[in-house]
Short mmCIF file of C-alpha atoms in Angstrom, two decimals:
data_model
loop_
_atom_site.label_atom_id
_atom_site.label_comp_id
_atom_site.label_asym_id
_atom_site.label_seq_id
_atom_site.Cartn_x
_atom_site.Cartn_y
_atom_site.Cartn_z
CA MET A 1 69.73 106.05 74.34
CA GLU A 2 65.90 106.35 73.73
CA GLU A 3 65.17 105.40 77.28
CA ALA A 4 67.96 107.79 78.85
CA ASN A 5 66.53 110.68 76.72
CA GLU A 6 62.89 110.27 78.20
CA LEU A 7 64.54 109.92 81.84
CA CYS A 8 66.13 113.45 81.10
CA GLU A 9 63.07 114.94 79.89
CA ALA A 10 60.67 113.53 82.86
CA LYS A 11 59.58 116.44 84.95
CA SER A 12 57.15 114.89 87.56
CA LYS A 13 58.26 112.52 90.53
CA ASP A 14 55.95 109.59 89.03
CA ASP A 15 57.52 110.29 85.30
CA VAL A 16 60.82 110.20 86.46
CA ALA A 17 60.21 106.95 88.48
CA PHE A 18 58.49 105.51 85.45
CA GLU A 19 61.51 106.25 83.13
CA ALA A 20 64.44 105.41 85.71
CA ALA A 21 62.57 102.06 85.93
CA ASP A 22 62.47 101.46 82.33
CA LEU A 23 66.25 102.58 82.14
CA LEU A 24 67.10 100.21 84.69
CA TYR A 25 65.26 97.48 83.26
CA PHE A 26 67.30 97.65 80.06
CA ALA A 27 70.50 98.16 82.00
CA LEU A 28 70.27 95.14 83.91
CA THR A 29 68.95 93.28 80.61
CA LYS A 30 72.31 94.40 79.26
CA CYS A 31 74.24 93.13 82.40
CA VAL A 32 72.89 89.66 81.82
CA ALA A 33 73.56 89.35 78.32
CA ALA A 34 77.04 90.31 78.86
CA GLY A 35 77.61 88.20 82.09
CA VAL A 36 77.78 91.17 84.23
CA THR A 37 77.09 90.81 87.96
CA LEU A 38 75.61 93.14 90.50
CA GLU A 39 78.92 92.61 92.27
CA ASP A 40 80.39 93.72 89.45
CA VAL A 41 78.34 97.14 89.05
CA GLU A 42 78.94 97.63 92.88
CA GLN A 43 82.56 97.84 92.34
CA ASN A 44 82.30 100.22 89.47
CA LEU A 45 80.15 102.50 91.83
CA ASP A 46 82.31 102.28 94.72
CA ALA A 47 84.98 103.32 92.12
CA LYS A 48 82.90 106.34 91.16
CA SER A 49 82.33 107.22 94.64
CA VAL A 50 85.71 108.16 95.20
CA LYS A 51 86.43 110.24 92.81
CA VAL A 52 87.90 113.69 93.52
CA LYS A 53 86.15 115.46 90.44
CA ARG A 54 83.01 114.71 88.54
CA ARG A 55 82.18 115.95 84.96
CA GLN A 56 80.22 119.12 85.49
CA GLY A 57 77.21 117.67 83.38
CA ASP A 58 78.51 118.12 79.96
CA ALA A 59 77.92 115.32 77.45
CA LYS A 60 81.09 113.05 76.48
CA GLY A 61 82.83 113.75 73.32
CA PRO A 62 80.93 111.60 71.04
CA TRP A 63 77.66 111.60 72.37
CA ALA A 64 77.68 115.59 72.38
CA GLU A 65 79.15 115.51 68.70
CA ARG A 66 76.21 113.26 67.61
CA ALA A 67 73.58 115.77 69.54
CA GLY A 68 75.45 118.75 68.15
CA LEU A 69 76.22 119.94 71.63
CA THR A 70 80.11 120.38 70.73
CA ASN A 71 80.13 124.23 70.37
CA GLY A 72 81.70 125.63 73.41
CA ILE A 73 82.25 122.42 75.32
CA ASN A 74 85.54 121.59 76.83
CA LEU A 75 85.83 118.06 75.78
CA THR A 76 88.88 117.47 77.90
CA ASN A 77 86.16 117.13 80.52
CA GLY A 78 84.81 113.99 79.02
CA THR A 79 86.15 111.16 76.68
CA ALA A 80 89.95 112.48 77.07
CA LYS A 81 90.07 112.83 80.75
CA THR A 82 88.39 109.22 80.97
CA ASP A 83 90.53 107.50 78.49
CA GLU A 84 93.69 109.28 80.19
CA LYS A 85 92.41 107.61 83.59
CA LYS A 86 91.59 104.36 82.10
CA GLU A 87 95.26 104.55 80.96
CA MET A 88 96.76 105.32 84.01
CA LEU A 89 94.80 102.45 85.58
CA LYS A 90 95.93 100.16 82.95
CA GLU A 91 99.64 101.37 83.68
CA ALA A 92 99.20 100.45 87.22
CA ALA A 93 98.02 96.96 86.36
CA SER A 94 100.67 96.14 84.19
CA VAL A 95 98.14 95.11 81.49
CA PRO A 96 100.22 93.94 78.56
CA LYS A 97 99.97 96.35 75.39
CA GLY A 98 97.85 95.30 72.59
CA LYS A 99 99.01 94.58 69.08
CA GLY A 100 97.34 97.62 67.53
CA ASP A 101 99.12 99.63 70.33
CA THR A 102 102.10 101.64 69.40
CA ALA A 103 103.61 102.09 72.86
CA GLY A 104 107.42 101.62 72.67
CA LEU A 105 107.51 101.74 69.03
CA ARG A 106 109.16 104.69 67.16
CA ASN A 107 109.96 104.35 63.49
CA GLY A 108 108.27 100.88 63.50
CA ARG A 109 110.89 99.57 66.33
CA ILE A 110 111.27 98.96 69.64
CA GLN A 111 113.38 101.98 71.06
CA MET A 112 113.74 104.53 74.10
CA ALA A 113 113.62 108.14 73.61
CA ARG A 114 116.87 109.44 73.17
CA TYR A 115 118.32 112.60 74.63
CA VAL A 116 121.64 114.57 74.90
CA ALA A 117 121.56 116.03 78.01
CA SER A 118 123.83 118.95 77.10
CA GLU A 119 121.30 119.82 74.41
CA VAL A 120 118.06 119.96 76.13
CA PRO A 121 116.80 121.97 79.24
CA GLN A 122 117.42 120.49 82.72
CA SER A 123 113.78 119.91 83.18
CA THR A 124 113.51 118.01 80.19
CA VAL A 125 116.05 115.75 81.73
CA GLN A 126 114.17 115.68 85.11
CA GLU A 127 110.85 114.80 83.26
CA ALA A 128 112.42 112.04 81.50
CA LEU A 129 113.49 110.48 84.66
CA GLN A 130 110.10 110.77 86.51
CA ARG A 131 108.50 107.35 86.99
CA PRO A 132 105.45 106.71 85.08
CA SER A 133 103.74 105.35 88.28
CA GLN A 134 104.23 108.60 90.03
CA ARG A 135 101.81 110.30 87.80
CA SER A 136 98.62 109.00 88.89
CA THR A 137 99.21 108.58 92.80
CA GLU A 138 96.04 110.45 93.60
CA LYS A 139 93.76 108.18 91.44
CA ILE A 140 95.14 104.80 92.47
CA MET A 141 94.92 105.85 96.36
CA GLY A 142 90.98 106.94 95.48
CA ILE A 143 90.68 103.36 94.21
CA VAL A 144 92.68 101.26 97.07
CA ASN A 145 91.04 103.25 100.28
CA PRO A 146 87.57 101.47 99.66
CA ILE A 147 89.21 98.08 99.26
CA ILE A 148 91.06 98.78 102.35
CA LYS A 149 88.00 99.63 104.11
CA ALA A 150 86.14 96.62 102.87
CA VAL A 151 88.46 94.19 103.98
CA ARG A 152 88.94 95.80 107.30
CA GLU A 153 85.12 95.64 108.04
CA GLY A 154 84.13 92.54 106.07
CA GLY A 155 87.19 90.04 106.94
CA ASP A 156 87.27 87.00 105.22
CA ALA A 157 83.83 87.53 103.04
CA ALA A 158 85.50 91.01 101.69
CA LEU A 159 88.85 89.21 100.90
CA LEU A 160 87.29 86.18 99.08
CA LYS A 161 85.15 88.76 96.95
CA TYR A 162 88.11 90.63 95.74
CA THR A 163 89.84 87.38 95.17
CA HIS A 164 86.74 86.10 93.05
CA GLN A 165 86.57 89.51 91.16
CA PHE A 166 90.31 90.04 90.23
CA GLU A 167 91.78 86.54 90.21
CA LYS A 168 88.78 85.27 88.95
CA ALA A 169 89.10 82.04 91.30
CA THR A 170 85.72 81.89 92.05
CA SER A 171 86.20 78.30 93.34
CA LEU A 172 88.02 79.55 96.70
CA THR A 173 85.76 79.04 99.63
CA SER A 174 88.93 79.99 102.07
CA PRO A 175 91.22 82.58 101.78
CA VAL A 176 94.24 80.74 103.53
CA LEU A 177 96.34 77.81 103.18
CA ARG A 178 97.74 76.48 106.39
CA ALA A 179 101.06 74.78 107.06
CA PRO A 180 101.98 72.09 106.96
CA PHE A 181 101.71 71.95 103.34
CA PRO A 182 100.88 68.73 101.69
CA GLN A 183 103.72 67.04 99.32
CA SER A 184 101.11 67.02 96.51
CA MET A 185 101.35 71.22 96.38
CA MET A 186 104.90 71.10 96.23
CA ASN A 187 105.67 68.66 93.46
CA LEU A 188 108.44 70.04 91.31
CA PRO A 189 110.97 69.13 88.70
CA PRO A 190 114.31 68.00 90.37
CA GLU A 191 116.38 71.11 88.60
CA THR A 192 113.53 73.53 90.10
CA ILE A 193 114.09 72.29 93.36
CA GLU A 194 117.92 72.48 92.87
CA ALA A 195 117.84 75.81 91.78
CA ILE A 196 115.89 77.11 94.61
CA ASP A 197 117.82 75.09 97.27
CA VAL A 198 121.21 76.79 95.79
CA SER A 199 119.47 80.16 95.90
CA PHE A 200 118.00 79.60 99.42
CA GLU A 201 121.62 78.81 100.63
CA ASN A 202 123.34 81.68 99.28
CA ILE A 203 120.63 84.10 100.60
CA ARG A 204 120.79 82.52 104.16
CA LYS A 205 124.92 82.76 104.02
CA PHE A 206 124.71 86.29 103.10
CA HIS A 207 121.94 87.53 105.77
CA ALA A 208 123.14 85.34 108.51
CA ALA A 209 126.46 87.34 108.16
CA GLN A 210 124.38 90.30 108.90
CA LYS A 211 123.33 88.84 112.42
CA GLU A 212 124.71 90.67 115.58
CA GLU A 213 126.27 88.03 117.50
CA LYS A 214 126.18 90.00 120.91
CA PRO A 215 124.86 93.38 122.25
CA LEU A 216 126.34 96.69 121.98
CA VAL A 217 127.51 97.89 125.59
CA VAL A 218 129.02 101.27 125.91
CA GLU A 219 130.06 102.68 129.44
CA THR A 220 129.19 106.55 128.65
CA MET A 221 130.74 107.36 132.07
CA PRO A 222 131.83 105.78 134.93
CA GLY A 223 128.81 103.99 136.39
CA VAL A 224 126.67 104.66 133.51
CA VAL A 225 126.51 101.72 131.01
CA CYS A 226 123.92 101.67 128.06
CA THR A 227 123.24 98.52 125.76
CA ARG A 228 121.21 98.09 122.67
CA PHE A 229 120.34 94.50 121.73
CA ALA A 230 118.27 93.37 118.91
CA ARG A 231 114.98 91.00 118.96
CA PRO A 232 113.00 89.47 115.93
CA ILE A 233 109.71 91.15 114.78
CA GLU A 234 107.24 88.54 116.18
CA ARG A 235 104.89 88.57 113.23
CA VAL A 236 105.81 89.31 109.63
CA GLY A 237 103.70 89.28 106.26
CA LEU A 238 105.49 88.64 103.28
CA TYR A 239 103.89 89.92 100.00
CA VAL A 240 105.11 87.85 96.95
CA PRO A 241 103.49 89.24 93.61
CA GLY A 242 101.77 87.27 91.21
CA GLY A 243 99.75 88.43 88.04
CA THR A 244 101.95 88.47 85.03
CA ALA A 245 104.64 86.53 86.37
CA VAL A 246 105.33 83.54 89.18
CA LEU A 247 107.96 84.85 91.47
CA PRO A 248 109.22 82.26 94.05
CA SER A 249 112.75 84.37 94.14
CA THR A 250 110.70 87.08 96.20
CA ALA A 251 109.35 84.39 98.47
CA LEU A 252 113.20 83.41 99.01
CA MET A 253 114.22 86.99 99.13
CA LEU A 254 111.74 87.81 101.98
CA GLY A 255 111.25 84.61 103.68
CA VAL A 256 114.84 83.30 104.07
CA PRO A 257 115.89 86.45 106.16
CA ALA A 258 112.47 86.29 108.16
CA MET A 259 113.84 82.74 108.93
CA VAL A 260 117.31 83.65 109.84
CA ALA A 261 115.93 86.37 111.96
CA GLY A 262 113.69 84.12 114.01
CA CYS A 263 110.42 85.80 113.48
CA LYS A 264 107.84 83.55 115.22
CA THR A 265 105.02 83.81 112.59
CA ILE A 266 105.81 84.18 108.86
CA VAL A 267 102.56 84.94 106.67
CA ILE A 268 102.91 84.95 102.61
CA ALA A 269 100.24 86.35 100.65
CA SER A 270 100.43 85.86 96.96
CA PRO A 271 97.77 86.25 94.20
CA PRO A 272 96.16 82.31 93.48
CA ARG A 273 95.53 81.07 89.89
CA ALA A 274 92.17 81.09 88.26
CA ASP A 275 91.66 77.75 89.53
CA GLY A 276 92.28 78.70 93.21
CA SER A 277 95.94 76.96 93.28
CA ILE A 278 99.14 78.85 94.29
CA THR A 279 102.31 77.74 92.24
CA PRO A 280 104.03 74.88 93.75
CA GLU A 281 107.46 76.84 93.86
CA ILE A 282 105.98 79.24 96.42
CA VAL A 283 104.52 76.42 98.39
CA TYR A 284 107.94 74.78 98.46
CA VAL A 285 109.60 78.09 99.48
CA ALA A 286 107.09 78.59 102.42
CA HIS A 287 107.74 74.93 103.66
CA LYS A 288 111.51 75.56 103.73
CA ILE A 289 111.15 79.23 105.57
CA GLY A 290 108.46 77.58 108.04
CA ALA A 291 105.86 79.86 107.06
CA GLN A 292 102.52 79.49 109.29
CA SER A 293 100.04 80.03 106.06
CA ILE A 294 99.53 81.48 102.44
CA VAL A 295 96.96 84.08 102.02
CA LEU A 296 95.39 83.06 98.69
CA ALA A 297 95.13 86.90 97.53
CA GLY A 298 96.80 89.68 96.00
CA GLY A 299 96.91 93.42 95.70
CA ALA A 300 95.79 96.00 98.28
CA GLN A 301 93.30 93.36 99.75
CA ALA A 302 95.99 91.09 100.59
CA VAL A 303 97.93 93.85 102.38
CA ALA A 304 94.64 94.81 104.00
CA ALA A 305 94.08 91.57 105.30
CA MET A 306 97.55 91.16 106.92
CA ALA A 307 97.38 94.78 108.46
CA TYR A 308 93.97 94.12 110.36
CA GLY A 309 93.80 90.41 110.51
CA THR A 310 90.44 88.65 109.55
CA GLU A 311 88.80 85.60 110.62
CA SER A 312 91.30 83.35 109.05
CA VAL A 313 94.34 85.67 108.12
CA SER A 314 96.69 86.05 111.04
CA LYS A 315 97.47 90.14 111.65
CA VAL A 316 101.15 90.91 111.32
CA ASP A 317 103.34 93.71 112.79
CA LYS A 318 105.20 94.40 109.41
CA ILE A 319 104.67 93.97 105.94
CA LEU A 320 107.45 93.61 103.60
CA GLY A 321 107.68 92.80 99.83
CA PRO A 322 107.19 94.69 96.60
CA GLY A 323 103.88 94.58 94.10
CA ASN A 324 102.49 96.98 91.76
CA GLN A 325 100.91 100.73 92.60
CA PHE A 326 98.04 99.26 94.31
CA VAL A 327 100.02 97.16 96.74
CA THR A 328 102.35 100.05 97.40
CA ALA A 329 99.51 102.52 98.13
CA GLY A 330 97.96 99.76 100.35
CA LYS A 331 100.98 99.57 102.17
CA MET A 332 101.48 103.25 102.72
CA ILE A 333 97.69 103.53 103.48
CA VAL A 334 97.79 100.73 106.65
CA SER A 335 101.45 101.99 107.94
CA ASN A 336 99.91 105.50 108.11
CA ASP A 337 96.94 104.10 110.18
CA THR A 338 97.39 104.08 113.80
CA SER A 339 95.01 101.57 114.79
CA ALA A 340 96.69 98.99 112.21
CA GLY A 341 99.86 98.96 114.34
CA VAL A 342 101.62 97.65 111.46
CA SER A 343 104.84 98.99 109.51
CA ILE A 344 106.12 98.57 106.22
CA ASP A 345 110.02 97.78 104.73
CA MET A 346 109.89 100.40 102.16
CA PRO A 347 107.59 102.03 99.25
CA ALA A 348 108.76 98.99 96.66
CA GLY A 349 106.76 99.44 93.96
CA PRO A 350 107.25 98.52 89.98
CA SER A 351 110.73 97.54 89.16
CA GLU A 352 113.18 100.03 87.38
CA VAL A 353 116.96 99.48 86.24
CA LEU A 354 119.50 102.38 85.48
CA VAL A 355 122.62 101.00 83.11
CA VAL A 356 125.89 103.38 82.91
CA ALA A 357 127.74 102.15 79.88
CA ASP A 358 130.44 103.56 78.24
CA ALA A 359 132.58 102.79 74.75
CA ALA A 360 134.01 99.56 76.50
CA ALA A 361 130.59 98.05 77.02
CA ASN A 362 128.93 95.22 75.24
CA PRO A 363 125.86 96.42 73.24
CA ALA A 364 124.20 93.03 73.76
CA PHE A 365 125.26 93.04 77.61
CA VAL A 366 123.73 96.43 77.85
CA ALA A 367 120.59 95.72 76.04
CA SER A 368 120.02 92.54 77.90
CA ASP A 369 120.25 94.41 81.23
CA LEU A 370 117.41 96.76 80.21
CA LEU A 371 115.32 94.49 79.02
CA SER A 372 115.54 92.20 81.92
CA GLN A 373 113.70 95.21 84.08
CA ALA A 374 111.19 95.99 81.24
CA GLU A 375 109.67 92.34 81.20
CA HIS A 376 108.42 92.81 84.35
CA GLY A 377 105.80 95.30 83.96
CA VAL A 378 104.35 97.90 81.52
CA ASP A 379 104.44 100.35 84.83
CA SER A 380 108.44 99.60 84.74
CA GLN A 381 111.08 101.88 83.65
CA VAL A 382 114.66 101.13 82.34
CA VAL A 383 116.85 104.06 81.81
CA LEU A 384 120.39 104.05 79.94
CA ILE A 385 123.16 106.76 80.70
CA ALA A 386 125.48 106.59 77.86
CA VAL A 387 128.75 107.90 78.53
CA ASP A 388 130.24 109.60 75.45
CA LEU A 389 128.97 107.16 72.71
CA SER A 390 129.27 107.97 69.23
CA GLU A 391 126.09 107.51 66.99
CA LYS A 392 127.23 104.34 65.63
CA GLN A 393 127.44 103.00 69.25
CA LEU A 394 124.31 104.20 70.41
CA ALA A 395 122.94 102.44 67.12
CA ALA A 396 124.17 99.44 68.09
CA VAL A 397 122.69 99.31 71.57
CA GLU A 398 119.24 100.23 70.04
CA ASP A 399 119.47 97.74 67.41
CA GLU A 400 120.45 95.07 69.95
CA LEU A 401 117.41 96.21 72.22
CA HIS A 402 115.23 95.93 69.28
CA GLN A 403 116.27 92.30 68.20
CA GLN A 404 116.24 91.06 71.68
CA ALA A 405 113.01 92.59 72.34
CA SER A 406 111.05 91.23 69.49
CA ALA A 407 112.03 87.65 70.39
CA LEU A 408 110.70 87.83 74.04
CA PRO A 409 107.29 86.10 74.99
CA ARG A 410 106.75 89.01 77.23
CA VAL A 411 107.32 91.66 74.16
CA ASP A 412 104.18 93.37 74.60
CA ILE A 413 104.87 94.06 78.29
CA VAL A 414 108.60 95.24 77.31
CA ARG A 415 106.99 97.95 74.89
CA GLY A 416 104.90 99.29 77.73
CA ALA A 417 107.72 99.83 79.81
CA ILE A 418 109.98 101.10 76.94
CA GLU A 419 107.39 103.74 75.81
CA HIS A 420 108.29 105.55 79.25
CA SER A 421 112.09 104.53 79.27
CA VAL A 422 115.06 107.03 77.97
CA THR A 423 118.43 107.00 77.01
CA LEU A 424 120.33 110.22 78.20
CA VAL A 425 123.70 110.78 76.64
CA VAL A 426 126.34 112.36 78.80
CA LYS A 427 129.77 113.52 78.30
CA ASP A 428 131.62 111.95 81.15
CA ILE A 429 131.15 109.57 83.98
CA GLU A 430 130.97 112.20 86.64
CA GLU A 431 127.74 113.66 84.99
CA ALA A 432 126.63 109.93 84.37
CA MET A 433 126.97 109.44 88.32
CA ARG A 434 125.30 112.76 88.92
CA LEU A 435 122.43 111.71 87.22
CA SER A 436 122.46 108.38 88.47
CA ASN A 437 122.21 109.48 92.05
CA LEU A 438 119.54 111.88 91.12
CA TYR A 439 117.42 109.10 89.99
CA ALA A 440 118.60 106.56 93.04
CA PRO A 441 117.60 103.71 90.98
CA GLU A 442 116.30 100.37 92.38
CA HIS A 443 119.25 98.54 90.29
CA LEU A 444 122.24 100.11 89.09
CA ILE A 445 124.51 98.43 86.70
CA LEU A 446 127.93 99.65 86.00
CA GLN A 447 128.99 98.56 82.69
CA VAL A 448 132.22 100.73 82.46
CA GLU A 449 135.76 100.63 82.33
CA ASN A 450 137.37 100.48 85.94
CA ALA A 451 133.57 99.83 87.30
CA GLN A 452 134.94 98.87 90.78
CA ASP A 453 136.13 102.53 91.12
CA VAL A 454 133.11 103.80 89.69
CA ALA A 455 131.25 102.13 92.51
CA GLY A 456 132.68 104.42 94.93
CA LEU A 457 130.67 107.47 93.23
CA VAL A 458 127.47 105.81 94.35
CA GLU A 459 125.42 107.86 96.72
CA ASN A 460 121.92 106.64 96.19
CA ALA A 461 120.85 103.14 94.59
CA GLY A 462 118.88 99.82 95.76
CA SER A 463 122.10 97.51 94.79
CA VAL A 464 124.84 98.00 92.35
CA PHE A 465 125.93 95.38 89.60
CA ILE A 466 129.41 95.87 88.88
CA GLY A 467 131.35 95.20 85.65
CA GLN A 468 130.18 93.34 82.38
CA TRP A 469 130.05 89.73 84.38
CA THR A 470 127.62 90.90 86.99
CA PRO A 471 123.87 91.14 85.37
CA GLU A 472 121.06 92.06 87.31
CA SER A 473 119.77 88.72 87.14
CA VAL A 474 122.18 87.27 89.59
CA GLY A 475 120.93 89.52 92.46
CA ASP A 476 117.19 88.96 91.71
CA TYR A 477 117.86 84.81 91.90
CA SER A 478 120.83 83.58 93.53
CA ALA A 479 123.95 85.63 94.26
CA GLY A 480 122.69 86.21 97.76
CA VAL A 481 121.90 89.99 98.01
CA ASN A 482 118.55 90.74 98.39
CA HIS A 483 116.05 91.87 95.37
CA SER A 484 113.62 93.59 97.66
CA LEU A 485 114.58 96.95 97.18
CA PRO A 486 113.31 100.69 97.22
CA THR A 487 111.95 102.05 94.17
CA TYR A 488 110.41 105.69 93.32
CA GLY A 489 113.95 107.27 94.09
CA TYR A 490 113.44 106.18 97.73
CA ALA A 491 116.88 104.73 97.79
CA LYS A 492 117.83 108.13 99.02
CA GLN A 493 116.00 107.26 102.15
CA TYR A 494 115.81 103.56 102.28
CA SER A 495 117.80 100.55 102.42
CA GLY A 496 116.73 97.46 100.58
CA VAL A 497 115.53 94.45 102.60
CA ASN A 498 118.29 92.86 104.95
CA LEU A 499 118.51 91.00 108.11
CA ALA A 500 117.68 94.27 110.05
CA SER A 501 114.31 94.58 108.17
CA TYR A 502 113.02 91.82 110.58
CA VAL A 503 114.37 92.87 113.91
CA LYS A 504 113.90 96.19 116.22
CA HIS A 505 116.52 97.52 118.34
CA ILE A 506 116.01 98.07 122.17
CA THR A 507 118.07 99.77 124.37
CA SER A 508 118.85 99.56 128.30
CA SER A 509 120.24 102.05 130.70
CA ASN A 510 121.87 100.33 133.84
CA LEU A 511 123.28 103.17 136.46
CA THR A 512 125.11 102.42 139.94
CA ALA A 513 124.69 104.88 142.70
CA GLN A 514 128.05 106.44 141.39
CA GLY A 515 126.98 106.79 138.15
CA LEU A 516 123.53 108.83 139.09
CA ARG A 517 125.61 111.10 141.18
CA ASN A 518 127.95 111.29 137.87
CA VAL A 519 125.00 112.20 135.36
CA GLY A 520 122.55 113.47 137.98
CA GLY A 521 123.28 117.19 137.67
CA ALA A 522 122.97 117.26 133.72
CA VAL A 523 119.67 115.49 134.24
CA MET A 524 117.92 117.78 136.84
CA GLN A 525 119.60 121.05 135.08
CA LEU A 526 117.87 120.14 131.67
CA ALA A 527 114.50 119.03 133.44
CA LYS A 528 114.54 122.46 135.24
CA VAL A 529 114.89 124.11 131.85
CA GLU A 530 112.10 122.23 130.39
CA GLU A 531 110.20 122.81 133.68
CA LEU A 532 109.54 119.32 134.13
CA GLU A 533 109.71 119.15 137.93
CA ALA A 534 108.56 115.38 137.96
CA HIS A 535 111.49 114.41 136.09
CA ARG A 536 113.82 116.59 138.24
CA ARG A 537 112.65 115.18 141.42
CA ALA A 538 113.03 111.53 140.22
CA VAL A 539 116.93 112.27 140.44
CA SER A 540 117.10 114.52 143.33
CA ILE A 541 114.93 112.13 145.51
CA ARG A 542 117.47 109.31 144.60
CA LEU A 543 120.30 111.38 145.49
CA ALA A 544 119.13 112.86 149.01
CA HIS A 545 118.58 109.10 149.80
CA LEU A 546 122.42 108.53 149.03
CA ASP A 547 123.30 111.42 150.94
CA ARG A 548 121.54 110.16 153.78
CA VAL A 549 122.62 106.61 154.05
CA GLY A 550 126.08 107.96 153.01
CA ALA A 551 126.43 105.83 149.76
#
C-alpha cells in the first residue's frame, strides 16, 4: 500500500518511473511467493482489456472506508460490482459451492423457491423462469473473444497454453491424440464396455432409422423434375464436455449419428485430466465411431481450434455438442465469423429440466428427476410445475428433494443449481403446459395422469419423457434418443441433434425442352418484373433456339 501511495503522489516523470519500478518489484516478489507466473498475469490483463466498463478512478469499498473516502462515493462501482462479476463467472464455470455458501438453502434445507402462479404478477413468473446463464452474456463474450482470437492466430501454441492453464495439464506437448488409439488407453471394466456397447447399438438403431433411403423426386409440371438428395457433412467436430464430470455418453450421442451419416472426418474435443490423459471411456467411444483424432482441450479454445484448424487440429465444417457458457459463446462467435466457414448444431448450453407433476406423481420420482439435472452444474436450472398440489403434497416433494440431495456426492453443485431453480404451483394441466411451452425446456418430464395424451399439448421441448417409468436418465444414456438438445429456450426454434444434423440437402432441377416451354413464360415475366434482363434472356435464347429447330 505504501508503494502504491507513493506512486500516486509522484509528479515528475523520473519520480513516477522510480516509484512504478518499486511497485512492480514488490508485485513480482508477491507473484513469485504465490507461484503466479507472468502468463497468469498476462491472462488477467487480457480479461481486463476487454471489460466494457471500467471504474471511474474511485476507490474500492474497503480501501475507501480505510482512507475515509466513502462520503459521496457509490460503492456499487467498486467491490459490489467486482463481486457480482466474479459470481457470474463462477456460475459460468460451474464451480461447486463452498461449505460456507448458503446457495440453495432455505431455512437450512436444500429447497427451491416456490410461487403460486395465480398469486404473483406474470412478470414475477417470467423472471423466475429466466435462465441464470442468460444474465452474464456480455461478460462471457468479453472473455471468450480474446481466447478465440489467440487460438486462431497462435495455433497449437495458444491451444496448449490454455490447456496448461485451465486444465493444469502442463505435461502435454501436443494438443492432439490421433487414431489408431492404443489398446492401453481403452482398458475398461467388462461391465462398462457392455454398457457402452448396448447404448451404442440403441443409438445407432434410432438414428439409422432416420436415414433417407432414396432421393425425393417431384415432377412439378410436365417436363420439370425437381430432386432433393442428402450428402453427409464431410468434417465434423464433436465437443464432449469434461470439467466436473466424465461424459462418454455425449461422445456416443454425437459420434454415433456422425458415423451413421457417413461423415468422412470425425474430430472429438474433450478436456484432458491434469496428467494430460483422456478418460478411457471417451477413447473407447472414439475408436468405435472411427474418429480421426481427439483434441485434448476444452472450452472456447477447443471450439476455436476446430473452427479454424491449427498445425495439429483438423479444421471442421460443423461443430456439435453441449458445454458451459464459455463453450456456447465460442460456438456462437465462430459460427458468425464468415472466414471460419463453420456452422454449429444449436446453442446447447447448461442443462435444464422441467417436470410437470400432478397429484398422481410419486414425490420421490419427481425429486430424483429434478436432481438428475441439478447435479450437472451450478449453472443448470430445474423447474417443477406442480398441478394443483396441496401444501402436504408439495412438502412431500420438497422433503424428498432435500433428503436425496443431501446424500449426493455432488451436493455442493446441486445447491448451486437449486439456488436459481423454482417450483410454480398452477391450477390445471392447461396452465402447466402453457408455462412449459413458454419456457421451452431442454428436457420435459410428464409425471401426470394420462401422460401420453398430455404429450399432445407439447409445442416446445428438446425431448419429452412420458410417464412415471421414464426418467430423463434413460434418454441421457441408453434408450436411443439423443441427449444433445437445445437449451436457453431455443427449443422454440431448434431440434436436438439427429441424423439430419450431420447431412446437408442438395436440390437439382432437370427440364426437358417441353418442360422449358411450360415454365419459361413465368420465369421470363418474373425476371422482367425484377429487371434482371440476363435472367430473362437465359430462357428466351433457348426458347428461340427450340423454335428455330422445331423442337
